[in-house]
Amino acid sequence: MVDAARAAKMADRIKVIVAKTLERGIRDPRLGFVTITDVRVTGDLQHASVFYTVYGSDEERAESAAALTSATGLVRREVGKNLTARLTPSIQFIPDGIPENAALIDSLLTEAHQRDASVEALKKTAKYAGDEDPYVKPRDIAAEEEAAGFDDDDDDDDDGHYVSGNA
């Protein structure tokens, strides 16, 4: 097994070599605007997966995939020439799902924003389900007794304060 640092360095080098080869070496008219997004190399450095995206329609993506498949040998030869490894890894082109995932995330964010706006609009016209102030207030015993007619003036002075019997 090779350490991960060497595999990462090799993957970065393969990414640069493949991008330059696609830019300069391949004259296939089917090849569209291809971007190499990532390269992953196995632990034994025998296989490289090259991830790519194509700007354009589904038809252009299919044509670019066919062009990359037919140019795999040429790309592998260029990787072998420019790489300082004993063995040249096999190359496999894999379409990357980044644009589709980004579009899905964008649509989900737009939907969430619309739902937030509708909840904000409902909040402006909303009313409480129960009382305006549902919290319990402290009891005012004197007011309750007075309302019930239990006012006993014998123990009160003129201001309503309790006066003991010794005064």
Backbone as JSON, one array per atom type, in Angstrom:
{
  "sequence": "MVDAARAAKMADRIKVIVAKTLERGIRDPRLGFVTITDVRVTGDLQHASVFYTVYGSDEERAESAAALTSATGLVRREVGKNLTARLTPSIQFIPDGIPENAALIDSLLTEAHQRDASVEALKKTAKYAGDEDPYVKPRDIAAEEEAAGFDDDDDDDDDGHYVSGNA",
  "N": [[0.82, -1.18, 0.0], [0.37, 2.27, -0.64], [1.14, 5.4, 0.85], [-1.34, 7.84, 1.82], [-0.73, 10.47, 1.24], [1.03, 10.42, -0.96], [-0.65, 9.29, -2.89], [-2.53, 11.35, -3.08], [-0.96, 13.44, -4.09], [-0.27, 12.33, -6.56], [-2.8, 12.15, -7.7], [-3.46, 14.87, -7.93], [-1.51, 15.64, -9.78], [-2.21, 14.05, -12.0], [-4.68, 15.18, -12.56], [-3.96, 17.72, -13.54], [-2.47, 16.98, -15.81], [-4.38, 15.6, -17.36], [-6.24, 17.64, -17.82], [-4.69, 19.44, -19.36], [-4.14, 17.81, -21.55], [-6.71, 17.36, -22.58], [-7.3, 19.92, -23.34], [-5.36, 20.61, -25.28], [-4.56, 18.32, -26.76], [-6.62, 16.68, -27.8], [-8.65, 16.44, -30.57], [-11.32, 16.03, -31.07], [-14.48, 16.68, -32.4], [-16.8, 16.22, -30.99], [-16.28, 16.71, -28.37], [-17.14, 18.76, -25.79], [-17.41, 21.68, -23.7], [-15.51, 20.82, -21.3], [-14.85, 20.26, -17.89], [-12.48, 19.28, -15.57], [-13.13, 18.04, -12.5], [-12.3, 16.51, -10.29], [-9.89, 14.05, -9.28], [-9.39, 10.75, -8.37], [-7.28, 8.4, -6.94], [-6.57, 4.98, -6.6], [-5.45, 3.11, -3.68], [-3.27, 1.49, -4.35], [-2.23, 2.75, -6.52], [-3.0, 2.01, -9.09], [-5.29, 2.58, -10.48], [-7.11, 5.31, -11.75], [-9.72, 7.49, -11.18], [-11.38, 9.82, -13.0], [-13.17, 12.65, -12.54], [-15.6, 14.63, -14.13], [-17.27, 17.54, -15.49], [-19.66, 18.77, -17.83], [-20.47, 21.59, -19.61], [-23.53, 22.43, -20.83], [-26.22, 21.01, -22.84], [-28.13, 17.94, -22.33], [-27.65, 16.31, -24.53], [-25.19, 17.29, -25.47], [-23.64, 16.58, -23.3], [-23.74, 13.79, -23.46], [-22.44, 13.37, -25.93], [-19.91, 14.41, -25.32], [-19.15, 12.6, -23.34], [-18.9, 10.27, -24.87], [-16.77, 11.08, -26.53], [-14.72, 11.37, -24.63], [-14.5, 8.75, -23.73], [-13.57, 7.48, -26.03], [-11.1, 8.7, -26.21], [-9.62, 7.77, -24.12], [-7.34, 6.08, -24.18], [-5.35, 7.73, -25.39], [-5.21, 9.75, -23.45], [-4.32, 8.26, -21.25], [-1.8, 7.5, -22.19], [-0.5, 10.0, -22.29], [-0.56, 10.65, -19.58], [1.09, 8.64, -18.61], [3.54, 9.38, -19.82], [4.12, 11.81, -18.55], [4.2, 11.3, -15.87], [5.94, 10.23, -12.96], [5.87, 7.6, -12.13], [6.24, 4.05, -11.72], [4.37, 2.35, -12.88], [1.7, 3.04, -15.1], [-1.4, 4.34, -14.25], [-4.67, 2.97, -14.86], [-7.25, 4.72, -16.6], [-10.38, 6.14, -15.89], [-13.23, 7.79, -16.9], [-15.64, 9.64, -15.22], [-18.81, 11.03, -15.05], [-19.49, 13.94, -13.2], [-21.74, 14.77, -10.6], [-22.13, 17.35, -9.67], [-23.28, 19.82, -10.83], [-26.02, 19.11, -11.06], [-26.66, 18.49, -8.41], [-26.21, 20.99, -7.24], [-28.2, 22.5, -8.51], [-30.46, 21.25, -7.48], [-30.2, 21.82, -4.73], [-30.38, 24.6, -4.89], [-33.04, 24.91, -5.79], [-34.39, 23.85, -3.58], [-33.68, 25.71, -1.6], [-34.94, 28.0, -2.64], [-37.62, 27.21, -2.45], [-37.84, 26.98, 0.35], [-37.44, 29.65, 1.06], [-39.76, 30.8, -0.07], [-41.73, 29.55, 1.47], [-41.11, 30.57, 3.99], [-41.72, 33.26, 3.54], [-44.49, 33.1, 3.14], [-45.33, 32.21, 5.65], [-44.56, 34.4, 7.18], [-46.33, 36.32, 6.15], [-48.76, 35.24, 7.02], [-48.37, 35.49, 9.73], [-48.65, 38.2, 10.24], [-51.39, 38.7, 10.24], [-52.35, 37.07, 12.2], [-54.1, 35.9, 15.12], [-54.37, 35.5, 18.69], [-55.04, 32.28, 20.05], [-56.28, 31.85, 22.48], [-56.68, 33.73, 25.41], [-55.51, 37.16, 25.28], [-53.38, 37.63, 26.98], [-52.03, 35.0, 28.26], [-50.85, 34.36, 30.68], [-50.77, 33.66, 34.2], [-52.04, 35.83, 36.61], [-51.06, 37.44, 39.69], [-53.09, 36.94, 42.57], [-55.51, 39.27, 43.73], [-56.53, 39.61, 46.66], [-57.95, 41.33, 48.34], [-59.5, 42.8, 46.54], [-61.07, 40.76, 45.53], [-62.49, 39.98, 47.81], [-63.89, 42.3, 48.37], [-65.45, 42.47, 46.08], [-67.03, 40.28, 46.46], [-68.41, 41.02, 48.67], [-67.45, 40.78, 51.28], [-66.39, 42.67, 53.06], [-65.03, 43.6, 55.98], [-65.32, 45.95, 58.25], [-64.52, 46.26, 60.86], [-61.91, 45.56, 61.56], [-60.36, 47.29, 60.14], [-58.73, 50.41, 59.51], [-59.5, 53.76, 58.48], [-58.23, 53.89, 56.04], [-58.19, 51.33, 55.06], [-56.31, 49.61, 56.15], [-55.16, 46.97, 58.22], [-55.88, 46.83, 61.59], [-54.76, 46.16, 64.82], [-56.4, 44.76, 67.75], [-55.56, 46.08, 70.09], [-55.22, 48.81, 69.92]],
  "CA": [[0.0, 0.0, 0.0], [1.05, 3.54, -0.71], [0.52, 6.32, 1.79], [-2.38, 8.69, 1.24], [-0.14, 11.72, 0.72], [1.55, 10.17, -2.31], [-1.8, 9.11, -3.76], [-3.14, 12.67, -3.29], [-0.07, 14.17, -5.0], [-0.41, 11.74, -7.88], [-4.12, 12.54, -8.21], [-3.37, 16.27, -8.37], [-0.69, 15.69, -11.01], [-3.02, 13.47, -13.08], [-5.71, 16.16, -12.88], [-3.35, 18.74, -14.39], [-2.08, 16.37, -17.08], [-5.6, 15.3, -18.12], [-6.81, 18.92, -18.27], [-3.87, 19.95, -20.46], [-4.32, 16.92, -22.7], [-8.03, 17.63, -23.17], [-7.28, 21.26, -23.92], [-4.46, 20.72, -26.42], [-4.25, 17.11, -27.52], [-7.77, 15.96, -28.37], [-9.29, 17.23, -31.62], [-12.63, 15.43, -31.33], [-15.5, 17.72, -32.42], [-17.86, 15.9, -30.03], [-15.87, 17.14, -27.04], [-17.67, 20.09, -25.47], [-16.72, 22.44, -22.67], [-15.32, 19.85, -20.23], [-14.07, 20.69, -16.74], [-12.08, 18.19, -14.69], [-13.43, 18.5, -11.14], [-11.57, 15.76, -9.27], [-9.27, 12.78, -9.66], [-9.13, 9.89, -7.21], [-6.39, 7.29, -7.27], [-6.67, 3.89, -5.62], [-4.32, 3.02, -2.77], [-2.11, 0.85, -5.0], [-1.88, 3.62, -7.65], [-3.23, 1.28, -10.34], [-6.49, 3.04, -11.16], [-7.47, 6.7, -11.5], [-11.08, 7.89, -11.57], [-11.37, 11.23, -13.36], [-14.52, 13.19, -12.51], [-15.69, 15.78, -15.02], [-18.57, 18.12, -15.78], [-19.77, 19.33, -19.17], [-21.42, 22.69, -19.69], [-24.38, 22.3, -22.01], [-27.43, 20.2, -22.75], [-27.92, 16.5, -22.12], [-27.07, 15.77, -25.76], [-23.77, 17.65, -25.47], [-22.99, 15.76, -22.26], [-23.59, 12.43, -23.98], [-21.4, 13.41, -26.95], [-18.62, 14.59, -24.65], [-18.82, 11.34, -22.68], [-18.42, 9.36, -25.92], [-15.46, 11.55, -26.95], [-13.76, 11.05, -23.57], [-14.31, 7.3, -23.73], [-12.71, 7.11, -27.17], [-9.77, 9.3, -26.02], [-9.03, 7.26, -22.88], [-5.99, 5.58, -24.47], [-4.47, 8.88, -25.59], [-5.03, 10.41, -22.16], [-3.48, 7.39, -20.42], [-0.43, 7.59, -22.7], [0.04, 11.29, -21.85], [-0.35, 10.54, -18.13], [2.28, 7.8, -18.43], [4.73, 10.15, -20.21], [4.38, 12.93, -17.65], [4.16, 10.86, -14.47], [7.19, 9.58, -12.59], [5.56, 6.33, -11.47], [6.69, 2.87, -12.46], [3.23, 1.88, -13.67], [0.71, 4.05, -15.46], [-2.72, 3.89, -13.81], [-5.76, 2.98, -15.84], [-8.05, 5.94, -16.48], [-11.82, 5.99, -16.09], [-13.92, 9.07, -16.84], [-16.93, 9.51, -14.54], [-19.48, 12.33, -14.99], [-19.68, 14.43, -11.83], [-23.11, 15.24, -10.38], [-22.13, 18.64, -8.97], [-24.28, 20.79, -11.3], [-27.37, 18.66, -10.74], [-26.84, 18.66, -6.96], [-26.31, 22.42, -6.98], [-29.52, 22.95, -8.95], [-31.43, 20.72, -6.51], [-30.07, 22.61, -3.51], [-30.91, 25.93, -5.18], [-34.5, 24.85, -5.81], [-34.85, 23.66, -2.2], [-33.54, 26.98, -0.9], [-35.98, 28.88, -3.14], [-38.87, 26.75, -1.85], [-37.81, 27.35, 1.77], [-37.65, 31.1, 1.13], [-41.17, 31.06, -0.35], [-42.51, 29.13, 2.63], [-40.86, 31.55, 5.04], [-42.47, 34.47, 3.21], [-45.92, 32.85, 3.38], [-45.53, 32.17, 7.11], [-44.45, 35.79, 7.63], [-47.58, 36.98, 5.79], [-49.8, 34.74, 7.93], [-48.08, 35.97, 11.08], [-49.11, 39.58, 10.38], [-52.84, 38.73, 10.47], [-52.69, 36.03, 13.16], [-54.63, 36.3, 16.41], [-54.15, 34.5, 19.7], [-56.09, 31.27, 20.12], [-56.97, 32.0, 23.76], [-56.62, 35.11, 25.89], [-54.39, 37.96, 24.79], [-52.27, 37.41, 27.89], [-52.4, 33.73, 28.88], [-50.1, 34.11, 31.91], [-51.54, 33.8, 35.43], [-51.73, 37.04, 37.36], [-51.2, 37.23, 41.14], [-54.44, 37.22, 43.08], [-55.76, 40.46, 44.54], [-57.51, 39.06, 47.6], [-58.82, 42.41, 48.84], [-60.48, 43.12, 45.5], [-62.01, 39.64, 45.43], [-63.38, 40.02, 48.97], [-64.77, 43.45, 48.21], [-66.42, 42.15, 45.04], [-67.94, 39.28, 47.0], [-69.16, 41.62, 49.77], [-66.9, 40.36, 52.56], [-65.61, 43.75, 53.64], [-65.22, 43.67, 57.43], [-64.75, 47.24, 58.62], [-64.11, 46.29, 62.26], [-60.47, 45.4, 61.7], [-59.67, 48.22, 59.26], [-58.85, 51.83, 59.79], [-60.19, 54.43, 57.4], [-57.53, 53.66, 54.77], [-58.3, 49.94, 54.69], [-55.22, 48.84, 56.72], [-55.54, 46.15, 59.36], [-55.52, 47.4, 62.9], [-54.93, 45.15, 65.86], [-57.4, 45.08, 68.75], [-54.97, 46.79, 71.23], [-55.01, 50.22, 69.63]],
  "C": [[0.87, 1.26, 0.0], [0.37, 4.49, 0.27], [-0.43, 7.28, 1.06], [-1.81, 9.99, 0.66], [0.38, 11.54, -0.69], [0.41, 9.99, -3.3], [-2.47, 10.46, -4.07], [-2.28, 13.5, -4.25], [-0.2, 13.65, -6.42], [-1.75, 12.13, -8.5], [-4.11, 13.98, -8.7], [-2.58, 16.39, -9.67], [-1.48, 15.13, -12.2], [-4.1, 14.46, -13.5], [-5.16, 17.23, -13.83], [-3.02, 18.17, -15.77], [-3.3, 16.13, -17.95], [-6.21, 16.6, -18.65], [-6.02, 19.49, -19.44], [-4.04, 19.1, -21.72], [-5.66, 17.17, -23.38], [-8.04, 18.99, -23.87], [-6.49, 21.3, -25.23], [-4.41, 19.5, -27.32], [-5.4, 16.44, -28.22], [-8.49, 16.9, -29.34], [-10.65, 16.66, -32.01], [-13.7, 16.52, -31.31], [-16.65, 17.45, -31.44], [-17.55, 16.43, -28.63], [-16.31, 18.57, -26.8], [-16.8, 20.78, -24.44], [-16.62, 21.56, -21.42], [-14.45, 20.47, -19.14], [-13.76, 19.48, -15.88], [-12.25, 18.69, -13.25], [-12.61, 17.79, -10.08], [-10.96, 14.52, -9.89], [-9.02, 12.02, -8.37], [-8.32, 8.68, -7.68], [-6.54, 6.23, -6.19], [-5.4, 3.83, -4.79], [-3.09, 2.38, -3.37], [-1.65, 1.59, -6.25], [-2.1, 2.96, -9.01], [-4.42, 1.81, -11.13], [-6.78, 4.49, -10.76], [-8.87, 6.97, -12.03], [-11.06, 9.39, -11.79], [-12.82, 11.7, -13.43], [-14.55, 14.48, -13.33], [-17.13, 16.28, -15.09], [-18.52, 18.7, -17.19], [-20.83, 20.41, -19.13], [-22.22, 22.53, -20.97], [-25.58, 21.42, -21.75], [-27.08, 18.74, -22.5], [-27.28, 15.85, -23.34], [-25.57, 16.06, -25.82], [-23.0, 16.85, -24.42], [-22.75, 14.34, -22.77], [-22.49, 12.37, -25.05], [-20.01, 13.57, -26.33], [-18.2, 13.33, -23.92], [-18.3, 10.33, -23.68], [-17.02, 9.77, -26.39], [-14.39, 11.22, -25.9], [-13.49, 9.55, -23.51], [-13.39, 6.87, -24.87], [-11.29, 7.65, -27.0], [-9.06, 8.78, -24.77], [-7.6, 6.77, -23.09], [-4.99, 6.71, -24.64], [-4.18, 9.59, -24.26], [-4.13, 9.58, -21.26], [-2.02, 7.45, -20.88], [0.23, 8.9, -22.25], [0.31, 11.29, -20.34], [0.92, 9.72, -17.87], [3.56, 8.54, -18.78], [5.12, 11.17, -19.15], [4.38, 12.56, -16.17], [5.44, 10.1, -14.15], [6.94, 8.28, -11.83], [6.02, 5.18, -12.35], [5.59, 2.35, -13.37], [2.27, 3.03, -13.93], [-0.66, 3.55, -15.02], [-3.72, 3.88, -14.96], [-6.64, 4.19, -15.54], [-9.51, 5.6, -16.74], [-12.46, 7.36, -15.91], [-15.32, 8.85, -16.26], [-17.58, 10.9, -14.52], [-19.79, 12.7, -13.54], [-21.08, 15.03, -11.7], [-23.19, 16.58, -9.69], [-23.18, 19.61, -9.52], [-25.72, 20.39, -10.95], [-27.65, 18.83, -9.25], [-26.98, 20.14, -6.61], [-27.68, 22.96, -7.39], [-30.6, 22.47, -7.98], [-31.39, 21.54, -5.22], [-30.63, 24.01, -3.71], [-32.43, 25.93, -5.19], [-35.07, 24.64, -4.41], [-34.74, 24.94, -1.39], [-34.6, 27.98, -1.34], [-37.33, 28.5, -2.53], [-38.94, 27.13, -0.37], [-38.04, 28.84, 1.95], [-39.11, 31.46, 0.89], [-42.05, 30.67, 0.83], [-42.32, 30.1, 3.79], [-41.65, 32.83, 4.79], [-43.96, 34.28, 3.46], [-46.21, 32.78, 4.87], [-45.46, 33.57, 7.68], [-45.73, 36.56, 7.32], [-48.72, 36.52, 6.7], [-49.6, 35.28, 9.34], [-48.6, 37.39, 11.3], [-50.6, 39.66, 10.7], [-53.27, 37.71, 11.52], [-53.21, 36.64, 14.46], [-54.39, 35.16, 17.39], [-55.32, 33.52, 19.73], [-56.9, 31.42, 21.4], [-57.0, 33.46, 24.14], [-55.44, 35.83, 25.28], [-53.16, 37.72, 25.64], [-52.56, 36.13, 28.67], [-51.71, 33.47, 30.22], [-50.96, 34.41, 33.13], [-51.06, 35.04, 36.18], [-51.81, 36.71, 38.86], [-52.59, 37.66, 41.61], [-54.45, 38.51, 43.88], [-56.91, 40.1, 45.48], [-58.47, 40.14, 48.08], [-59.88, 42.75, 47.82], [-61.5, 42.02, 45.35], [-62.99, 39.67, 46.59], [-64.38, 41.16, 48.85], [-65.84, 43.16, 47.16], [-67.44, 41.14, 45.55], [-68.75, 39.82, 48.18], [-68.68, 41.19, 51.13], [-66.09, 41.45, 53.24], [-65.97, 43.86, 55.12], [-64.52, 44.92, 57.91], [-64.26, 47.28, 60.06], [-62.6, 46.26, 62.41], [-59.69, 46.41, 60.89], [-59.73, 49.62, 59.83], [-59.5, 52.48, 58.58], [-59.55, 54.2, 56.04], [-57.58, 52.22, 54.32], [-57.17, 49.09, 55.22], [-55.71, 48.11, 57.96], [-55.03, 46.78, 60.64], [-55.77, 46.34, 63.94], [-55.89, 45.64, 66.93], [-56.85, 45.89, 69.91], [-54.87, 48.29, 71.0], [-56.04, 51.13, 70.23]]
}
